[in-house]
């Protein structure tokens, strides 16, 4: 089924009109590292920076992975198909983990390569992208560059992706980007809701492809959640992306993958960059797959620090959405830019703006417990009402 670009925007966008979408600039669709960088430049010289802006694992990978990376230096001269292990070995190892065939897996130079290629493969000037607002910006960023229409569906009052509205908007769309848990709001939908979304989109719009991004899968503690991988293997036009950048602590290694039925994977395979994973990334990912205990420990650690941080902010009057990731989406009641810059001046660097909540909400990644305790002091300072009559100075952070 095809719809015109105008029809897609006018007929299916529920909370946002086409005009509003068109009016939003490119910067709204990019994971804006410029905002992170400009905040980082405000950290005073000599102050140890606490970088909780990019949803990274603050501890990095485990010893097995580090040893694997270090062990690969003598093979830096080899292409990934000639190294030991090779890129095919990594594909096979991921396939074995899920008990599928290698043809069900496509590797990406970070999962962002796969997100980008999904937009290229599955959207057109008449079959647009459906995404949440706010959600991870990669897919709408690419659609915008290609001039393909974007239907942004504002999250619901609990900051969860609005499933009903996304199903309605999916009719005639090329691609639905469903981020579960959703970055930046950190909320998750349970397995039943995701299955329902897939079933109903398949019924109303069978040619629409559904990308379920599970970048934060390993951090989820909500028992209603289950990975959509089995669904992707069963149902045509559905696939899941995963990454080693988050709980695995390997954001600098750039390894992600997509998993789905062979025919769904084919367009992604075609668009893949040759030799897209380095020999270091391959070795690191192979070692990480054999270290499940590291992931369990990281989930436990993150949950503890997440609970502490959420409670601390709550006591400061700043509510956050239920978090199922390694970050919180927090109502600080003021523009994110002001809060971000004030925190950076005291050594704490938090996330970029997330329209349409950039006037009230910030995204705070979960660092180590020590980092979050120090960050809590800074949040307290920044959030404290300034007494205008006395011109009271903000308390110095005791940990400088
Ligand atoms: C939801 C989501 N998907 C994908 C990515 C990109 O991860 P990668 O490092 O694998 O490209 C991120 C990174 O922050 C993310 O938040």
Short mmCIF file of C-alpha atoms and ligand atoms in Angstrom, two decimals:
data_model
loop_
_atom_site.label_atom_id
_atom_site.label_comp_id
_atom_site.label_asym_id
_atom_site.label_seq_id
_atom_site.Cartn_x
_atom_site.Cartn_y
_atom_site.Cartn_z
CA UNK A 1 0.00 0.00 0.00
CA UNK A 2 1.38 3.41 -0.79
CA UNK A 3 0.34 6.81 0.45
CA UNK A 4 1.50 10.19 -0.68
CA UNK A 5 4.00 12.06 1.47
CA UNK A 6 1.39 14.67 2.26
CA UNK A 7 -1.20 11.99 2.95
CA UNK A 8 1.16 10.20 5.29
CA UNK A 9 1.77 13.34 7.28
CA UNK A 10 -1.79 14.62 7.24
CA UNK A 11 -3.64 11.37 7.58
CA UNK A 12 -1.64 9.52 10.15
CA UNK A 13 0.30 11.86 12.38
CA UNK A 14 -1.72 12.16 15.51
CA UNK A 15 -0.15 14.39 18.12
CA UNK A 16 2.08 16.29 15.70
CA UNK A 17 0.94 17.91 12.53
CA UNK A 18 3.06 17.79 9.41
CA UNK A 19 3.70 21.49 9.89
CA UNK A 20 5.20 20.93 13.31
CA UNK A 21 7.41 18.15 12.01
CA UNK A 22 8.57 20.20 9.07
CA UNK A 23 9.34 23.12 11.34
CA UNK A 24 11.75 21.13 13.49
CA UNK A 25 15.35 21.61 12.53
CA UNK A 26 17.95 19.01 11.78
CA UNK A 27 19.51 19.44 15.22
CA UNK A 28 16.33 18.09 16.79
CA UNK A 29 16.95 14.78 15.02
CA UNK A 30 20.58 14.29 15.83
CA UNK A 31 22.06 12.78 18.93
CA UNK A 32 23.60 16.16 19.41
CA UNK A 33 27.19 15.61 20.53
CA UNK A 34 27.73 19.36 20.14
CA UNK A 35 25.61 19.91 23.25
CA UNK A 36 27.63 17.33 25.19
CA UNK A 37 30.86 18.90 23.99
CA UNK A 38 29.78 22.43 24.81
CA UNK A 39 28.76 21.29 28.31
CA UNK A 40 32.10 19.52 28.73
CA UNK A 41 33.92 22.70 27.80
CA UNK A 42 32.33 24.37 30.84
CA UNK A 43 33.95 21.95 33.29
CA UNK A 44 36.52 24.09 35.12
CA UNK A 45 40.19 23.16 34.65
CA UNK A 46 41.41 20.79 37.34
CA UNK A 47 37.93 19.50 38.19
CA UNK A 48 37.52 15.78 37.59
CA UNK A 49 34.66 15.40 35.14
CA UNK A 50 31.77 13.07 35.88
CA UNK A 51 30.55 12.12 32.41
CA UNK A 52 26.98 10.90 32.67
CA UNK A 53 25.79 12.18 29.31
CA UNK A 54 25.90 9.25 26.87
CA UNK A 55 24.42 6.17 28.58
CA UNK A 56 27.78 4.45 28.65
CA UNK A 57 28.74 1.71 31.08
CA UNK A 58 31.07 3.65 33.42
CA UNK A 59 33.16 0.57 34.21
CA UNK A 60 33.78 -0.61 30.67
CA UNK A 61 34.25 -4.22 29.67
CA UNK A 62 35.49 -7.06 31.87
CA UNK A 63 38.99 -8.51 31.99
CA UNK A 64 38.24 -11.23 29.43
CA UNK A 65 37.27 -8.61 26.87
CA UNK A 66 40.20 -6.33 27.64
CA UNK A 67 42.59 -9.25 27.28
CA UNK A 68 40.98 -10.19 23.96
CA UNK A 69 41.42 -6.63 22.65
CA UNK A 70 45.04 -6.43 23.77
CA UNK A 71 45.73 -9.83 22.26
CA UNK A 72 44.69 -8.62 18.81
CA UNK A 73 47.40 -6.03 18.27
CA UNK A 74 49.63 -8.46 16.35
CA UNK A 75 46.73 -8.99 13.94
CA UNK A 76 46.11 -5.31 13.29
CA UNK A 77 47.47 -5.87 9.77
CA UNK A 78 44.67 -8.30 8.89
CA UNK A 79 41.27 -7.65 7.38
CA UNK A 80 38.41 -8.88 9.56
CA UNK A 81 37.72 -11.82 7.23
CA UNK A 82 41.34 -12.95 7.65
CA UNK A 83 41.66 -12.49 11.39
CA UNK A 84 41.19 -15.13 14.07
CA UNK A 85 38.39 -15.04 15.01
CA UNK A 86 36.92 -13.63 11.81
CA UNK A 87 33.78 -11.56 11.30
CA UNK A 88 31.99 -14.73 10.18
CA UNK A 89 32.95 -16.39 13.45
CA UNK A 90 31.31 -13.54 15.36
CA UNK A 91 28.15 -13.83 13.25
CA UNK A 92 28.14 -17.59 13.95
CA UNK A 93 28.65 -17.03 17.68
CA UNK A 94 25.73 -14.59 17.86
CA UNK A 95 23.60 -16.99 15.80
CA UNK A 96 24.50 -19.81 18.22
CA UNK A 97 23.52 -17.64 21.20
CA UNK A 98 20.01 -17.29 19.74
CA UNK A 99 19.93 -20.80 18.20
CA UNK A 100 19.45 -19.39 14.70
CA UNK A 101 21.38 -19.48 11.44
CA UNK A 102 24.04 -16.91 10.48
CA UNK A 103 21.66 -15.72 7.74
CA UNK A 104 19.42 -14.36 10.52
CA UNK A 105 22.18 -12.00 11.74
CA UNK A 106 23.66 -8.82 10.24
CA UNK A 107 26.59 -7.16 12.00
CA UNK A 108 26.80 -3.38 12.27
CA UNK A 109 29.55 -0.92 13.08
CA UNK A 110 27.54 -0.13 16.19
CA UNK A 111 23.82 -0.72 15.95
CA UNK A 112 23.54 2.77 14.48
CA UNK A 113 24.81 1.46 11.15
CA UNK A 114 21.80 -0.88 11.12
CA UNK A 115 19.36 1.83 12.19
CA UNK A 116 20.65 4.09 9.45
CA UNK A 117 20.49 1.37 6.82
CA UNK A 118 16.98 0.40 7.91
CA UNK A 119 15.77 3.90 7.09
CA UNK A 120 17.57 3.76 3.74
CA UNK A 121 16.17 0.31 2.96
CA UNK A 122 12.60 0.59 4.16
CA UNK A 123 11.46 4.21 3.86
CA UNK A 124 10.80 6.19 0.67
CA UNK A 125 9.46 9.67 -0.15
CA UNK A 126 5.95 8.19 0.10
CA UNK A 127 6.44 5.61 2.86
CA UNK A 128 7.77 7.34 5.89
CA UNK A 129 9.13 6.62 9.32
CA UNK A 130 7.08 6.36 12.52
CA UNK A 131 8.96 7.04 15.72
CA UNK A 132 8.38 8.16 19.29
CA UNK A 133 8.92 11.68 20.57
CA UNK A 134 11.24 11.73 22.26
CA UNK A 135 13.08 8.62 21.16
CA UNK A 136 16.56 7.82 19.85
CA UNK A 137 17.28 10.32 17.09
CA UNK A 138 19.24 8.23 14.59
CA UNK A 139 16.33 7.02 12.42
CA UNK A 140 14.50 10.37 12.11
CA UNK A 141 17.87 12.04 11.52
CA UNK A 142 18.49 9.83 8.51
CA UNK A 143 14.89 10.12 7.24
CA UNK A 144 15.16 13.88 7.44
CA UNK A 145 18.39 13.89 5.43
CA UNK A 146 16.77 11.69 2.79
CA UNK A 147 13.68 13.90 2.69
CA UNK A 148 11.45 11.03 3.75
CA UNK A 149 8.42 11.85 5.91
CA UNK A 150 8.53 11.36 9.66
CA UNK A 151 5.58 10.82 11.97
CA UNK A 152 6.62 11.58 15.52
CA UNK A 153 4.30 10.24 18.15
CA UNK A 154 4.57 11.90 21.52
CA UNK A 155 5.06 9.52 24.45
CA UNK A 156 2.09 8.97 26.77
CA UNK A 157 1.61 10.55 30.19
CA UNK A 158 3.82 7.86 31.78
CA UNK A 159 6.56 8.66 29.21
CA UNK A 160 6.06 5.31 27.45
CA UNK A 161 5.88 5.00 23.68
CA UNK A 162 2.24 5.58 22.75
CA UNK A 163 1.47 2.20 21.24
CA UNK A 164 -2.07 2.94 20.06
CA UNK A 165 -1.01 6.10 18.27
CA UNK A 166 2.02 4.41 16.74
CA UNK A 167 -0.16 1.57 15.41
CA UNK A 168 -2.51 4.11 13.83
CA UNK A 169 0.39 6.06 12.31
CA UNK A 170 2.01 2.88 10.95
CA UNK A 171 -0.64 2.41 8.27
CA UNK A 172 1.17 2.92 4.95
CA UNK A 173 4.49 3.73 6.66
CA UNK A 174 7.79 2.23 5.52
CA UNK A 175 9.34 1.72 8.94
CA UNK A 176 8.28 1.85 12.58
CA UNK A 177 11.11 2.53 15.02
CA UNK A 178 10.13 1.04 18.37
CA UNK A 179 12.78 1.56 21.02
CA UNK A 180 12.21 -0.74 24.00
CA UNK A 181 13.36 0.45 26.54
CA UNK A 182 13.02 3.89 25.02
CA UNK A 183 15.92 6.32 25.04
CA UNK A 184 15.64 8.95 26.57
CA UNK A 185 12.54 8.22 28.65
CA UNK A 186 13.89 4.82 29.91
CA UNK A 187 10.42 3.25 29.99
CA UNK A 188 9.64 -0.19 28.68
CA UNK A 189 6.65 -2.04 27.27
CA UNK A 190 5.91 -5.60 28.29
CA UNK A 191 6.00 -8.57 25.93
CA UNK A 192 2.23 -8.70 25.47
CA UNK A 193 2.03 -5.07 24.34
CA UNK A 194 4.88 -5.51 21.87
CA UNK A 195 3.30 -8.67 20.42
CA UNK A 196 0.01 -6.83 20.12
CA UNK A 197 1.68 -3.91 18.31
CA UNK A 198 3.37 -6.27 15.85
CA UNK A 199 0.17 -8.23 15.22
CA UNK A 200 -1.93 -5.15 14.61
CA UNK A 201 0.59 -3.38 12.39
CA UNK A 202 0.95 -6.59 10.37
CA UNK A 203 -2.84 -6.70 9.96
CA UNK A 204 -3.34 -3.07 8.99
CA UNK A 205 -0.12 -2.50 7.06
CA UNK A 206 1.62 -5.78 6.15
CA UNK A 207 4.41 -4.12 4.13
CA UNK A 208 5.52 -1.91 7.00
CA UNK A 209 8.77 -3.02 8.62
CA UNK A 210 9.04 -2.86 12.42
CA UNK A 211 12.46 -2.27 13.97
CA UNK A 212 12.55 -3.06 17.68
CA UNK A 213 15.69 -1.51 19.15
CA UNK A 214 16.75 -3.36 22.30
CA UNK A 215 19.98 -1.47 22.98
CA UNK A 216 19.20 -1.45 26.73
CA UNK A 217 17.86 -5.02 26.93
CA UNK A 218 20.42 -6.14 29.51
CA UNK A 219 19.43 -3.42 31.98
CA UNK A 220 15.71 -4.24 32.17
CA UNK A 221 14.37 -5.49 35.50
CA UNK A 222 10.60 -5.27 34.79
CA UNK A 223 9.34 -8.88 34.70
CA UNK A 224 6.68 -8.08 32.07
CA UNK A 225 9.44 -7.37 29.54
CA UNK A 226 10.77 -10.00 27.19
CA UNK A 227 12.99 -9.64 24.19
CA UNK A 228 11.19 -9.46 20.84
CA UNK A 229 13.84 -11.67 19.20
CA UNK A 230 11.54 -14.75 19.04
CA UNK A 231 8.86 -12.56 17.46
CA UNK A 232 11.32 -11.23 14.88
CA UNK A 233 12.29 -14.77 13.93
CA UNK A 234 8.68 -15.81 13.53
CA UNK A 235 7.04 -12.80 11.90
CA UNK A 236 8.00 -11.30 8.51
CA UNK A 237 9.05 -7.64 8.37
CA UNK A 238 10.11 -7.45 12.01
CA UNK A 239 13.67 -7.29 13.32
CA UNK A 240 15.52 -6.50 16.52
CA UNK A 241 18.75 -4.57 16.96
CA UNK A 242 21.18 -5.06 19.84
CA UNK A 243 24.48 -3.46 20.72
CA UNK A 244 27.65 -4.18 22.69
CA UNK A 245 27.85 -0.46 23.50
CA UNK A 246 25.74 -0.41 26.66
CA UNK A 247 25.80 -3.15 29.35
CA UNK A 248 28.76 -4.81 27.62
CA UNK A 249 30.71 -1.58 28.09
CA UNK A 250 32.11 -1.51 24.56
CA UNK A 251 30.80 1.74 23.03
CA UNK A 252 34.26 2.53 21.67
CA UNK A 253 34.49 -0.85 19.94
CA UNK A 254 31.48 -0.20 17.68
CA UNK A 255 29.74 -3.57 17.45
CA UNK A 256 26.01 -4.12 17.02
CA UNK A 257 23.79 -6.56 15.21
CA UNK A 258 20.34 -7.05 13.76
CA UNK A 259 18.40 -10.27 14.07
CA UNK A 260 15.36 -11.38 12.11
CA UNK A 261 14.13 -13.58 9.31
CA UNK A 262 16.45 -14.09 6.37
CA UNK A 263 14.27 -12.11 3.94
CA UNK A 264 13.98 -9.21 6.40
CA UNK A 265 17.75 -9.17 6.89
CA UNK A 266 18.56 -9.16 3.18
CA UNK A 267 18.22 -5.40 2.53
CA UNK A 268 20.38 -4.67 5.60
CA UNK A 269 22.99 -7.16 4.46
CA UNK A 270 23.10 -5.44 1.04
CA UNK A 271 23.69 -1.99 2.52
CA UNK A 272 26.31 -3.09 5.02
CA UNK A 273 29.72 -1.47 4.73
CA UNK A 274 32.44 -4.00 3.76
CA UNK A 275 34.45 -5.30 6.76
CA UNK A 276 32.45 -3.10 9.10
CA UNK A 277 33.72 -4.61 12.36
CA UNK A 278 37.39 -4.26 13.25
CA UNK A 279 39.50 -7.22 14.37
CA UNK A 280 39.46 -5.68 17.85
CA UNK A 281 35.68 -5.38 17.87
CA UNK A 282 35.28 -8.98 16.73
CA UNK A 283 37.62 -10.36 19.39
CA UNK A 284 36.05 -8.19 22.08
CA UNK A 285 32.49 -9.21 21.19
CA UNK A 286 33.41 -12.91 21.02
CA UNK A 287 34.96 -12.71 24.49
CA UNK A 288 31.99 -10.74 25.83
CA UNK A 289 29.52 -13.38 24.63
CA UNK A 290 31.36 -15.88 26.82
CA UNK A 291 31.16 -13.70 29.91
CA UNK A 292 27.49 -13.72 30.92
CA UNK A 293 28.44 -13.20 34.57
CA UNK A 294 29.84 -9.79 33.71
CA UNK A 295 26.46 -8.72 32.30
CA UNK A 296 24.57 -10.04 35.33
CA UNK A 297 26.92 -8.13 37.63
CA UNK A 298 26.54 -4.97 35.55
CA UNK A 299 22.73 -5.21 35.65
CA UNK A 300 22.81 -5.63 39.42
CA UNK A 301 25.21 -2.74 39.88
CA UNK A 302 23.20 -0.46 37.59
CA UNK A 303 19.92 -1.31 39.32
CA UNK A 304 21.36 -0.41 42.72
CA UNK A 305 22.80 2.92 41.55
CA UNK A 306 19.69 3.70 39.50
CA UNK A 307 17.49 3.21 42.58
CA UNK A 308 19.76 5.46 44.65
CA UNK A 309 19.84 8.20 42.01
CA UNK A 310 16.11 8.11 41.37
CA UNK A 311 15.32 8.31 45.10
CA UNK A 312 17.79 11.16 45.61
CA UNK A 313 16.29 13.20 42.77
CA UNK A 314 12.80 12.38 43.97
CA UNK A 315 13.68 13.80 47.39
CA UNK A 316 14.86 16.94 45.63
CA UNK A 317 11.39 17.25 44.09
CA UNK A 318 12.43 15.97 40.68
CA UNK A 319 10.29 13.09 39.52
CA UNK A 320 11.53 10.71 36.89
CA UNK A 321 9.83 8.19 34.67
CA UNK A 322 10.21 4.54 35.65
CA UNK A 323 13.65 3.59 34.39
CA UNK A 324 14.50 0.27 32.80
CA UNK A 325 17.81 1.45 31.37
CA UNK A 326 21.09 2.93 32.59
CA UNK A 327 19.66 6.46 32.59
CA UNK A 328 16.82 8.52 34.03
CA UNK A 329 14.50 11.03 32.38
CA UNK A 330 13.99 13.63 35.06
CA UNK A 331 11.67 16.60 35.44
CA UNK A 332 13.92 19.36 36.75
CA UNK A 333 11.31 22.03 36.08
CA UNK A 334 13.62 24.24 34.05
CA UNK A 335 15.27 24.21 30.62
CA UNK A 336 17.65 21.31 30.17
CA UNK A 337 20.26 23.72 28.82
CA UNK A 338 20.29 25.77 32.03
CA UNK A 339 20.51 22.68 34.24
CA UNK A 340 23.14 21.05 32.02
CA UNK A 341 25.36 24.12 31.99
CA UNK A 342 25.03 24.73 35.73
CA UNK A 343 25.96 21.10 36.43
CA UNK A 344 28.88 21.21 33.98
CA UNK A 345 30.30 24.23 35.78
CA UNK A 346 30.50 21.96 38.82
CA UNK A 347 32.03 19.04 36.93
CA UNK A 348 28.95 16.96 36.08
CA UNK A 349 28.13 16.51 32.39
CA UNK A 350 24.61 15.26 31.62
CA UNK A 351 22.69 14.57 28.41
CA UNK A 352 21.59 16.72 25.50
CA UNK A 353 18.15 18.30 24.88
CA UNK A 354 15.24 15.98 24.10
CA UNK A 355 12.41 17.84 22.39
CA UNK A 356 9.54 18.22 23.06
CA UNK A 357 10.60 18.08 26.74
CA UNK A 358 13.70 20.23 26.56
CA UNK A 359 12.12 22.97 28.66
CA UNK A 360 11.54 20.72 31.66
CA UNK A 361 13.37 17.39 31.46
CA UNK A 362 16.94 16.17 31.44
CA UNK A 363 18.48 12.78 30.79
CA UNK A 364 20.96 11.65 33.41
CA UNK A 365 23.00 8.51 32.74
CA UNK A 366 23.87 6.20 35.60
CA UNK A 367 27.54 6.29 36.52
CA UNK A 368 29.24 4.45 39.38
CA UNK A 369 27.79 4.80 42.89
CA UNK A 370 30.66 7.09 43.84
CA UNK A 371 30.05 9.26 40.78
CA UNK A 372 26.31 9.47 41.45
CA UNK A 373 26.86 10.38 45.10
CA UNK A 374 29.09 13.24 43.99
CA UNK A 375 26.67 14.18 41.23
CA UNK A 376 23.84 14.24 43.80
CA UNK A 377 25.70 17.00 45.69
CA UNK A 378 25.90 19.00 42.49
CA UNK A 379 22.22 18.41 41.64
CA UNK A 380 21.33 19.59 45.14
CA UNK A 381 23.38 22.77 44.64
CA UNK A 382 21.96 23.50 41.22
CA UNK A 383 18.38 22.82 42.22
CA UNK A 384 18.48 24.82 45.43
CA UNK A 385 16.43 27.98 45.05
CA UNK A 386 18.78 30.95 44.98
CA UNK A 387 17.89 33.50 47.64
CA UNK A 388 17.71 36.77 45.75
CA UNK A 389 17.64 38.95 48.87
CA UNK A 390 20.93 37.59 50.22
CA UNK A 391 22.41 36.57 46.89
CA UNK A 392 23.34 33.30 48.57
CA UNK A 393 26.12 31.53 46.76
CA UNK A 394 25.78 28.00 45.61
CA UNK A 395 27.55 25.58 47.88
CA UNK A 396 30.91 24.41 46.60
CA UNK A 397 31.02 20.75 45.69
CA UNK A 398 33.02 19.18 48.51
CA UNK A 399 34.63 16.60 46.24
CA UNK A 400 36.56 18.89 43.91
C1 LIG B 1 18.30 3.31 21.67
C2 LIG B 1 19.67 3.29 21.11
N1 LIG B 1 19.92 2.58 20.03
C3 LIG B 1 21.13 2.54 19.49
C4 LIG B 1 22.16 3.26 20.04
C5 LIG B 1 23.47 3.25 19.36
O1 LIG B 1 24.33 2.34 19.81
P1 LIG B 1 25.63 1.91 19.02
O2 LIG B 1 26.74 2.37 19.87
O3 LIG B 1 25.48 0.42 18.98
O4 LIG B 1 25.65 2.50 17.67
C6 LIG B 1 21.96 4.02 21.17
C7 LIG B 1 23.05 4.81 21.76
O5 LIG B 1 22.93 5.58 22.64
C8 LIG B 1 20.67 4.04 21.73
O6 LIG B 1 20.40 4.77 22.79
#
